[in-house]
C-alpha cells in the first residue's frame, strides 16, 4: 500500500527591514515604530496611545520621517518606506 505524503508549506516570513537603508536615511528606532504604526493605519492619537508618547511628539516624529523620506504625506511615507525595504 502506498501512503500519500502531505506536504504543508509554512507561510513565507516577511523579509527583515533593510537596516542599511534605515541607517543611511538616519531613521531612529522610535521613528521606525511610528512608521510601522502608520503603515497599519493608526491615527496620530492611536500611535501616541500605543507608544505612550504625546501627540505633539508623534507629529514631530512624523515630520522628521517625511523630511528623511522626502515626502509630504503619510501614504507617501509608507509607500516609499516599502520601496526602500524599510518596511516589509
C-alpha positions as a Python dict, from the first residue, in 0.01 Angstrom:
ca = {
    (1, 'X'): (0, 0, 0),
    (2, 'X'): (122, 344, -88),
    (3, 'X'): (90, 618, 169),
    (4, 'X'): (32, 964, 31),
    (5, 'X'): (252, 1229, 178),
    (6, 'X'): (102, 1566, 250),
    (7, 'X'): (350, 1846, 247),
    (8, 'X'): (239, 2152, 437),
    (9, 'X'): (403, 2474, 337),
    (10, 'X'): (464, 2730, 605),
    (11, 'X'): (382, 3089, 524),
    (12, 'X'): (680, 3282, 396),
    (13, 'X'): (801, 3519, 668),
    (14, 'X'): (833, 3887, 586),
    (15, 'X'): (1184, 3995, 498),
    (16, 'X'): (1364, 4182, 774),
    (17, 'X'): (1381, 4559, 746),
    (18, 'X'): (1665, 4694, 536),
    (19, 'X'): (1896, 4809, 816),
    (20, 'X'): (2135, 4972, 569),
    (21, 'X'): (1858, 5190, 425),
    (22, 'X'): (1735, 5277, 775),
    (23, 'X'): (2087, 5381, 877),
    (24, 'X'): (2151, 5575, 556),
    (25, 'X'): (1824, 5765, 599),
    (26, 'X'): (1900, 5828, 965),
    (27, 'X'): (1568, 5685, 1084),
    (28, 'X'): (1569, 5633, 1461),
    (29, 'X'): (1422, 5328, 1632),
    (30, 'X'): (1131, 5539, 1761),
    (31, 'X'): (1066, 5689, 1417),
    (32, 'X'): (1058, 5335, 1277),
    (33, 'X'): (799, 5238, 1539),
    (34, 'X'): (587, 5538, 1437),
    (35, 'X'): (626, 5449, 1069),
    (36, 'X'): (522, 5086, 1132),
    (37, 'X'): (207, 5202, 1311),
    (38, 'X'): (134, 5448, 1030),
    (39, 'X'): (157, 5157, 788),
    (40, 'X'): (-101, 4970, 999),
    (41, 'X'): (-339, 5262, 956),
    (42, 'X'): (-317, 5405, 1307),
    (43, 'X'): (-406, 5769, 1363),
    (44, 'X'): (-161, 6002, 1535),
    (45, 'X'): (-361, 5971, 1857),
    (46, 'X'): (-359, 5590, 1835),
    (47, 'X'): (18, 5596, 1779),
    (48, 'X'): (61, 5825, 2081),
    (49, 'X'): (-151, 5595, 2297),
    (50, 'X'): (28, 5276, 2186),
    (51, 'X'): (379, 5420, 2230),
    (52, 'X'): (297, 5614, 2549),
    (53, 'X'): (412, 5943, 2398),
    (54, 'X'): (237, 6277, 2348),
    (55, 'X'): (52, 6374, 2032),
    (56, 'X'): (300, 6657, 1957),
    (57, 'X'): (583, 6402, 1983),
    (58, 'X'): (411, 6179, 1725),
    (59, 'X'): (373, 6479, 1496),
    (60, 'X'): (740, 6565, 1544),
    (61, 'X'): (848, 6210, 1456),
    (62, 'X'): (615, 6217, 1153),
    (63, 'X'): (758, 6546, 1027),
    (64, 'X'): (1109, 6412, 1071),
    (65, 'X'): (1018, 6095, 879),
    (66, 'X'): (861, 6296, 597),
    (67, 'X'): (1179, 6502, 562),
    (68, 'X'): (1406, 6195, 570),
    (69, 'X'): (1192, 6013, 314),
    (70, 'X'): (1139, 6330, 106),
    (71, 'X'): (760, 6300, 110),
    (72, 'X'): (467, 6518, 214),
    (73, 'X'): (202, 6271, 333),
    (74, 'X'): (168, 5957, 543),
    (75, 'X'): (63, 5744, 248),
    (76, 'X'): (370, 5856, 54),
    (77, 'X'): (593, 5783, 355),
    (78, 'X'): (461, 5428, 387),
    (79, 'X'): (487, 5366, 12),
    (80, 'X'): (843, 5495, -11),
    (81, 'X'): (949, 5304, 303),
    (82, 'X'): (820, 4983, 146),
    (83, 'X'): (1001, 5059, -180),
    (84, 'X'): (1327, 5109, 9),
    (85, 'X'): (1275, 4797, 216),
    (86, 'X'): (1246, 4994, 540),
    (87, 'X'): (904, 4834, 590),
    (88, 'X'): (811, 4481, 487),
}
